[in-house]
Amino acid sequence: RSMRAAMFWRLAHDGEAHRDCLRGALELCGIMSPAQAWVDDVFESMTRYTTLDLGEFLRFTEAYEQRQDCEYAKAFQRFDADRSGTVDATELSALLASLGITPMDHVVNEILEEVDSDGSGKLDLQEFGRVMALLGAREGFARNEFDRLMASFRIFDADGSGSLDVTELIGVLGYLHYSISRESALTLAEEIDVDGSGTLSGREFMHFMRKVREFEICRVKATLRRLEDDGSGGSKETSLFGLLRGLGYFPDRKAVVEAAEDAGMELPTEDLQLRVKFRVNIVKTALSDKIGVTVNKADLDTSDRLRVTRVDTGLVQEWNEDHPDKQLRPGDAILEVNGTCDGAHSLLDTIGRDRALDMLVMRGEGEPSAPALALSLGEAWRFLEVYRSREGLTRAQAADLQAVFRMFATEGTDSGSIRTIDAGRALRWLGYQSPAQVEELLIAEVDIHGSGRLGLAEFQKLVRKCHERDLGEFHRILLGLGLWREDASVLISREEHEAAMRACGIPEKEAKEASKPRGTDLFGLVNDLLRHRAAVRGSYRSHSGFGPREVQELRNVFETYLADRGGEIKHAELRVLCEDLFPEVATSMKNRPELLALLSKAEVGEEGKVEFRDFLRLMREFVEIRKKERRTKESRAVLLCGFSAAQVREFREVFIAADVEERDVLSFKKVRQLINRITPLGDKRVDELTRVWLQVVSMGSGDKRNAAFGGGSCDDADFADFLLLMKHLLDTNFAGIKDWT
């Protein structure tokens, strides 16, 4: 009663709760799917007015539960056809559906295991009551789902207030890899936040997550219907792939298959198997630039082996447009050459490369095996939960991340976690290159409590957020080019494809080679961009985390030193080279022990000569020393300013937005423009800002030398300088800035 009384006061206005709020109030009290008709009947039996006071509200909730129990008993009796006092457990889903409650199959099965303690396969009325109580208490989630969601709630409830604000709610959804938009999430939160406090309690949070799940289920149903209607669903594997695309993900095909396996789904290795076996011969004639394919029946004891794929809608259209005299029929198959293509989408990629590939359509002897059953809603949701929990990674990718995590974890005191500063190093080792402030922001999004350490699961989330940042970059560029369309299946021409890849930083020659002669859709274009970005990361990884431009700059330095020293650099000369490149690091007494340790461990080739790859590794260590010093400087600035973690995050977001060149520093001009957008600046104010700027920036100028390798000009402000500057401006209320912020 106390919880319900508290709920009443959250709903009440002038001590009264309106009838329009009652159904939502019952849900927040833990009552599963209250029926509006029952709400109306109970309310009208109590009063002829439109509101209830506290006493009436409490009596209303009790009366509703009595009505609900009565209706549940009636429904139970309808399914108890033989009047045995029990119903078959197999009929539970249908019984629940008759009451307007449709939990997932895996939830029903789990609760049955809990309730049907004797394993009889039958439920009596009391056990049915326990089923309803468990569904209500867990908001229709399975036990492990409920526990995972509540664990996330506790993680984001950093202040222990027992509630989350809207910003924290959005953080939870991102943390859990949900693809729901911010606008949709805010709309759902407003439905739950009945008193407009801007916060949700643990109970309200679970109710919110149920609303999120219902919202996503509607999207899943719509996507599955579309896949079925346009015939692009095909097998379960193709349907799962299409489902993720329809929900806004850009999945890796192997990650889809492996997530399905982990979800307990059986995917056939071939979408459509024919009883006839084939051997393929590839022939290129001098009279044509096309590759001809001939297929003969043979045993599969040769090296040329095939897999057969069902023709999806895209391939049917592609083939029929080019072969009006030989139209495809449902059930026809396209043969993959030598098994080198992975599914129909990859086959399309092959077709669209340098020359056309004539595909021989075979109508096999005998009927094809029965196609896989359509993807059910329960399977789709269970798959989604597993896919999200794996962060969209393949097993190989997860193993690679785990190996990198362990490599950096050994440097800390706890092998089960890594320091956040080492998490940044691990990202760069993996080839993920982000401006320092963007990296700090991403780390803060997974290090919720600011502990300074990440576990393996948090590190995987961090890598996923880096991947999402790549997607966000592509989204902005393609949107600007008019290529990010609502209908992702619209064909993107070869010229548009090439222009998009160049706009995303891909060299012209590579962009031309990667473009498809027949064009592609949005997903094909984005996947091409992701593949290129993965190749770039591989290059970073093989060059100690340096990009092509940085490698060339370092090579020029290295070769200059080689020329000056007769074609070789000895190990003993490394110190001089390091002092020239990083004077503020190499000459610092504080860094001297670390410097000597690095030089002593530096690997060399034969006869004590320093190879370029060894030089790169050493330069990476110096860059990491500088990054560590920058973090130390920022920590000191945060303490000096007294800003909270939330305030630092907001200032960091402002800094990142202004740093459009991604240099990790801001010029005076940029900061002046930023302040001017907040509060107008005249000449006098600009002069005053200049004096403050010179005072603040000069304090940290020694940390921003050698811009080529991660520093900035002495005339620029890094984030620590920016914090100190903003602290001064706020404390002095510069130009009335407090009135505008």
PDB file of N, CA and C in Angstrom, residues 2-58:
ATOM      1  N   SER A   2       1.988   1.225   0.673  1.00  0.00           N
ATOM      2  CA  SER A   2       2.838   2.423   0.722  1.00  0.00           C
ATOM      3  C   SER A   2       3.385   2.754  -0.658  1.00  0.00           C
ATOM      4  N   MET A   3       3.769   1.681  -1.434  1.00  0.00           N
ATOM      5  CA  MET A   3       4.264   1.916  -2.783  1.00  0.00           C
ATOM      6  C   MET A   3       3.175   2.495  -3.669  1.00  0.00           C
ATOM      7  N   ARG A   4       1.955   1.986  -3.502  1.00  0.00           N
ATOM      8  CA  ARG A   4       0.851   2.492  -4.313  1.00  0.00           C
ATOM      9  C   ARG A   4       0.453   3.905  -3.894  1.00  0.00           C
ATOM     10  N   ALA A   5       0.577   4.194  -2.621  1.00  0.00           N
ATOM     11  CA  ALA A   5       0.304   5.556  -2.158  1.00  0.00           C
ATOM     12  C   ALA A   5       1.317   6.524  -2.751  1.00  0.00           C
ATOM     13  N   ALA A   6       2.593   6.086  -2.793  1.00  0.00           N
ATOM     14  CA  ALA A   6       3.632   6.929  -3.392  1.00  0.00           C
ATOM     15  C   ALA A   6       3.347   7.143  -4.879  1.00  0.00           C
ATOM     16  N   MET A   7       2.852   6.088  -5.542  1.00  0.00           N
ATOM     17  CA  MET A   7       2.500   6.212  -6.945  1.00  0.00           C
ATOM     18  C   MET A   7       1.364   7.214  -7.128  1.00  0.00           C
ATOM     19  N   PHE A   8       0.394   7.181  -6.211  1.00  0.00           N
ATOM     20  CA  PHE A   8      -0.731   8.121  -6.298  1.00  0.00           C
ATOM     21  C   PHE A   8      -0.230   9.561  -6.255  1.00  0.00           C
ATOM     22  N   TRP A   9       0.675   9.852  -5.337  1.00  0.00           N
ATOM     23  CA  TRP A   9       1.126  11.238  -5.193  1.00  0.00           C
ATOM     24  C   TRP A   9       1.973  11.685  -6.382  1.00  0.00           C
ATOM     25  N   ARG A  10       2.527  10.746  -7.103  1.00  0.00           N
ATOM     26  CA  ARG A  10       3.235  11.115  -8.329  1.00  0.00           C
ATOM     27  C   ARG A  10       2.252  11.466  -9.435  1.00  0.00           C
ATOM     28  N   LEU A  11       1.056  10.831  -9.367  1.00  0.00           N
ATOM     29  CA  LEU A  11       0.038  11.078 -10.386  1.00  0.00           C
ATOM     30  C   LEU A  11      -0.864  12.271 -10.062  1.00  0.00           C
ATOM     31  N   ALA A  12      -1.023  12.535  -8.787  1.00  0.00           N
ATOM     32  CA  ALA A  12      -2.089  13.431  -8.326  1.00  0.00           C
ATOM     33  C   ALA A  12      -1.829  14.894  -8.667  1.00  0.00           C
ATOM     34  N   HIS A  13      -2.920  15.577  -8.917  1.00  0.00           N
ATOM     35  CA  HIS A  13      -2.931  17.031  -9.047  1.00  0.00           C
ATOM     36  C   HIS A  13      -4.000  17.548  -8.097  1.00  0.00           C
ATOM     37  N   ASP A  14      -3.556  18.418  -7.189  1.00  0.00           N
ATOM     38  CA  ASP A  14      -4.474  18.936  -6.164  1.00  0.00           C
ATOM     39  C   ASP A  14      -5.114  17.800  -5.379  1.00  0.00           C
ATOM     40  N   GLY A  15      -4.335  16.737  -5.120  1.00  0.00           N
ATOM     41  CA  GLY A  15      -4.814  15.642  -4.283  1.00  0.00           C
ATOM     42  C   GLY A  15      -5.754  14.683  -4.973  1.00  0.00           C
ATOM     43  N   GLU A  16      -5.862  14.773  -6.303  1.00  0.00           N
ATOM     44  CA  GLU A  16      -6.770  13.903  -7.051  1.00  0.00           C
ATOM     45  C   GLU A  16      -6.043  13.297  -8.251  1.00  0.00           C
ATOM     46  N   ALA A  17      -6.344  12.007  -8.551  1.00  0.00           N
ATOM     47  CA  ALA A  17      -5.784  11.330  -9.723  1.00  0.00           C
ATOM     48  C   ALA A  17      -6.889  11.151 -10.761  1.00  0.00           C
ATOM     49  N   HIS A  18      -6.638  11.592 -11.998  1.00  0.00           N
ATOM     50  CA  HIS A  18      -7.637  11.517 -13.059  1.00  0.00           C
ATOM     51  C   HIS A  18      -7.754  10.095 -13.597  1.00  0.00           C
ATOM     52  N   ARG A  19      -8.956   9.741 -14.045  1.00  0.00           N
ATOM     53  CA  ARG A  19      -9.189   8.375 -14.523  1.00  0.00           C
ATOM     54  C   ARG A  19      -8.332   8.019 -15.731  1.00  0.00           C
ATOM     55  N   ASP A  20      -7.948   9.021 -16.528  1.00  0.00           N
ATOM     56  CA  ASP A  20      -7.114   8.737 -17.706  1.00  0.00           C
ATOM     57  C   ASP A  20      -5.733   8.202 -17.333  1.00  0.00           C
ATOM     58  N   CYS A  21      -5.310   8.437 -16.089  1.00  0.00           N
ATOM     59  CA  CYS A  21      -3.973   7.992 -15.655  1.00  0.00           C
ATOM     60  C   CYS A  21      -3.995   6.604 -15.022  1.00  0.00           C
ATOM     61  N   LEU A  22      -5.193   6.049 -14.802  1.00  0.00           N
ATOM     62  CA  LEU A  22      -5.287   4.864 -13.962  1.00  0.00           C
ATOM     63  C   LEU A  22      -4.682   3.611 -14.599  1.00  0.00           C
ATOM     64  N   ARG A  23      -4.865   3.453 -15.898  1.00  0.00           N
ATOM     65  CA  ARG A  23      -4.304   2.260 -16.530  1.00  0.00           C
ATOM     66  C   ARG A  23      -2.786   2.261 -16.429  1.00  0.00           C
ATOM     67  N   GLY A  24      -2.164   3.417 -16.700  1.00  0.00           N
ATOM     68  CA  GLY A  24      -0.720   3.526 -16.557  1.00  0.00           C
ATOM     69  C   GLY A  24      -0.269   3.314 -15.126  1.00  0.00           C
ATOM     70  N   ALA A  25      -1.083   3.809 -14.156  1.00  0.00           N
ATOM     71  CA  ALA A  25      -0.748   3.631 -12.741  1.00  0.00           C
ATOM     72  C   ALA A  25      -0.743   2.157 -12.361  1.00  0.00           C
ATOM     73  N   LEU A  26      -1.701   1.401 -12.887  1.00  0.00           N
ATOM     74  CA  LEU A  26      -1.755  -0.035 -12.596  1.00  0.00           C
ATOM     75  C   LEU A  26      -0.523  -0.747 -13.156  1.00  0.00           C
ATOM     76  N   GLU A  27      -0.089  -0.356 -14.366  1.00  0.00           N
ATOM     77  CA  GLU A  27       1.112  -0.953 -14.942  1.00  0.00           C
ATOM     78  C   GLU A  27       2.329  -0.675 -14.063  1.00  0.00           C
ATOM     79  N   LEU A  28       2.428   0.566 -13.576  1.00  0.00           N
ATOM     80  CA  LEU A  28       3.574   0.928 -12.737  1.00  0.00           C
ATOM     81  C   LEU A  28       3.506   0.257 -11.369  1.00  0.00           C
ATOM     82  N   CYS A  29       2.311  -0.212 -10.991  1.00  0.00           N
ATOM     83  CA  CYS A  29       2.168  -0.965  -9.744  1.00  0.00           C
ATOM     84  C   CYS A  29       2.492  -2.440  -9.934  1.00  0.00           C
ATOM     85  N   GLY A  30       2.895  -2.815 -11.171  1.00  0.00           N
ATOM     86  CA  GLY A  30       3.297  -4.187 -11.436  1.00  0.00           C
ATOM     87  C   GLY A  30       2.189  -5.073 -11.956  1.00  0.00           C
ATOM     88  N   ILE A  31       1.064  -4.500 -12.353  1.00  0.00           N
ATOM     89  CA  ILE A  31      -0.053  -5.295 -12.890  1.00  0.00           C
ATOM     90  C   ILE A  31       0.142  -5.449 -14.389  1.00  0.00           C
ATOM     91  N   MET A  32       0.177  -6.689 -14.844  1.00  0.00           N
ATOM     92  CA  MET A  32       0.525  -6.999 -16.218  1.00  0.00           C
ATOM     93  C   MET A  32      -0.624  -6.692 -17.173  1.00  0.00           C
ATOM     94  N   SER A  33      -0.388  -5.839 -18.167  1.00  0.00           N
ATOM     95  CA  SER A  33      -1.339  -5.545 -19.248  1.00  0.00           C
ATOM     96  C   SER A  33      -2.764  -5.333 -18.756  1.00  0.00           C
ATOM     97  N   PRO A  34      -3.022  -4.313 -17.922  1.00  0.00           N
ATOM     98  CA  PRO A  34      -4.390  -4.067 -17.451  1.00  0.00           C
ATOM     99  C   PRO A  34      -5.332  -3.763 -18.615  1.00  0.00           C
ATOM    100  N   ALA A  35      -6.520  -4.353 -18.558  1.00  0.00           N
ATOM    101  CA  ALA A  35      -7.506  -4.168 -19.624  1.00  0.00           C
ATOM    102  C   ALA A  35      -8.285  -2.884 -19.388  1.00  0.00           C
ATOM    103  N   GLN A  36      -8.372  -2.046 -20.418  1.00  0.00           N
ATOM    104  CA  GLN A  36      -9.062  -0.758 -20.265  1.00  0.00           C
ATOM    105  C   GLN A  36     -10.532  -0.958 -19.912  1.00  0.00           C
ATOM    106  N   ALA A  37     -11.166  -1.995 -20.459  1.00  0.00           N
ATOM    107  CA  ALA A  37     -12.589  -2.241 -20.158  1.00  0.00           C
ATOM    108  C   ALA A  37     -12.776  -2.551 -18.678  1.00  0.00           C
ATOM    109  N   TRP A  38     -11.874  -3.332 -18.092  1.00  0.00           N
ATOM    110  CA  TRP A  38     -11.974  -3.647 -16.666  1.00  0.00           C
ATOM    111  C   TRP A  38     -11.713  -2.395 -15.829  1.00  0.00           C
ATOM    112  N   VAL A  39     -10.750  -1.579 -16.258  1.00  0.00           N
ATOM    113  CA  VAL A  39     -10.473  -0.321 -15.559  1.00  0.00           C
ATOM    114  C   VAL A  39     -11.732   0.541 -15.527  1.00  0.00           C
ATOM    115  N   ASP A  40     -12.391   0.663 -16.676  1.00  0.00           N
ATOM    116  CA  ASP A  40     -13.597   1.505 -16.757  1.00  0.00           C
ATOM    117  C   ASP A  40     -14.709   0.951 -15.881  1.00  0.00           C
ATOM    118  N   ASP A  41     -14.903  -0.374 -15.924  1.00  0.00           N
ATOM    119  CA  ASP A  41     -15.980  -0.973 -15.121  1.00  0.00           C
ATOM    120  C   ASP A  41     -15.763  -0.725 -13.633  1.00  0.00           C
ATOM    121  N   VAL A  42     -14.529  -0.968 -13.165  1.00  0.00           N
ATOM    122  CA  VAL A  42     -14.241  -0.797 -11.737  1.00  0.00           C
ATOM    123  C   VAL A  42     -14.369   0.663 -11.336  1.00  0.00           C
ATOM    124  N   PHE A  43     -13.854   1.559 -12.170  1.00  0.00           N
ATOM    125  CA  PHE A  43     -13.911   2.983 -11.841  1.00  0.00           C
ATOM    126  C   PHE A  43     -15.364   3.466 -11.751  1.00  0.00           C
ATOM    127  N   GLU A  44     -16.173   3.093 -12.735  1.00  0.00           N
ATOM    128  CA  GLU A  44     -17.555   3.571 -12.767  1.00  0.00           C
ATOM    129  C   GLU A  44     -18.398   2.967 -11.660  1.00  0.00           C
ATOM    130  N   SER A  45     -17.965   1.814 -11.140  1.00  0.00           N
ATOM    131  CA  SER A  45     -18.707   1.229 -10.018  1.00  0.00           C
ATOM    132  C   SER A  45     -18.400   1.951  -8.705  1.00  0.00           C
ATOM    133  N   MET A  46     -17.340   2.781  -8.713  1.00  0.00           N
ATOM    134  CA  MET A  46     -16.915   3.453  -7.491  1.00  0.00           C
ATOM    135  C   MET A  46     -17.367   4.910  -7.416  1.00  0.00           C
ATOM    136  N   THR A  47     -17.444   5.599  -8.554  1.00  0.00           N
ATOM    137  CA  THR A  47     -17.735   7.035  -8.516  1.00  0.00           C
ATOM    138  C   THR A  47     -18.319   7.499  -9.832  1.00  0.00           C
ATOM    139  N   ARG A  48     -19.048   8.603  -9.778  1.00  0.00           N
ATOM    140  CA  ARG A  48     -19.568   9.193 -11.004  1.00  0.00           C
ATOM    141  C   ARG A  48     -18.722  10.407 -11.433  1.00  0.00           C
ATOM    142  N   TYR A  49     -17.664  10.677 -10.650  1.00  0.00           N
ATOM    143  CA  TYR A  49     -16.777  11.792 -10.991  1.00  0.00           C
ATOM    144  C   TYR A  49     -15.627  11.282 -11.863  1.00  0.00           C
ATOM    145  N   THR A  50     -14.677  12.174 -12.199  1.00  0.00           N
ATOM    146  CA  THR A  50     -13.561  11.794 -13.093  1.00  0.00           C
ATOM    147  C   THR A  50     -12.237  11.649 -12.357  1.00  0.00           C
ATOM    148  N   THR A  51     -12.232  11.841 -11.057  1.00  0.00           N
ATOM    149  CA  THR A  51     -10.990  11.745 -10.294  1.00  0.00           C
ATOM    150  C   THR A  51     -11.182  10.920  -9.036  1.00  0.00           C
ATOM    151  N   LEU A  52     -10.060  10.475  -8.456  1.00  0.00           N
ATOM    152  CA  LEU A  52     -10.061   9.705  -7.211  1.00  0.00           C
ATOM    153  C   LEU A  52      -9.095  10.356  -6.224  1.00  0.00           C
ATOM    154  N   ASP A  53      -9.496  10.364  -4.948  1.00  0.00           N
ATOM    155  CA  ASP A  53      -8.533  10.786  -3.924  1.00  0.00           C
ATOM    156  C   ASP A  53      -7.700   9.574  -3.513  1.00  0.00           C
ATOM    157  N   LEU A  54      -6.795   9.742  -2.545  1.00  0.00           N
ATOM    158  CA  LEU A  54      -5.876   8.668  -2.182  1.00  0.00           C
ATOM    159  C   LEU A  54      -6.617   7.414  -1.722  1.00  0.00           C
ATOM    160  N   GLY A  55      -7.584   7.565  -0.809  1.00  0.00           N
ATOM    161  CA  GLY A  55      -8.315   6.403  -0.295  1.00  0.00           C
ATOM    162  C   GLY A  55      -9.048   5.683  -1.413  1.00  0.00           C
ATOM    163  N   GLU A  56      -9.677   6.444  -2.290  1.00  0.00           N
ATOM    164  CA  GLU A  56     -10.406   5.835  -3.412  1.00  0.00           C
ATOM    165  C   GLU A  56      -9.438   5.134  -4.363  1.00  0.00           C
ATOM    166  N   PHE A  57      -8.274   5.740  -4.589  1.00  0.00           N
ATOM    167  CA  PHE A  57      -7.285   5.136  -5.487  1.00  0.00           C
ATOM    168  C   PHE A  57      -6.826   3.775  -4.952  1.00  0.00           C
ATOM    169  N   LEU A  58      -6.565   3.697  -3.632  1.00  0.00           N
ATOM    170  CA  LEU A  58      -6.128   2.431  -3.050  1.00  0.00           C
ATOM    171  C   LEU A  58      -7.223   1.378  -3.152  1.00  0.00           C
TER     172      LEU A  58
END
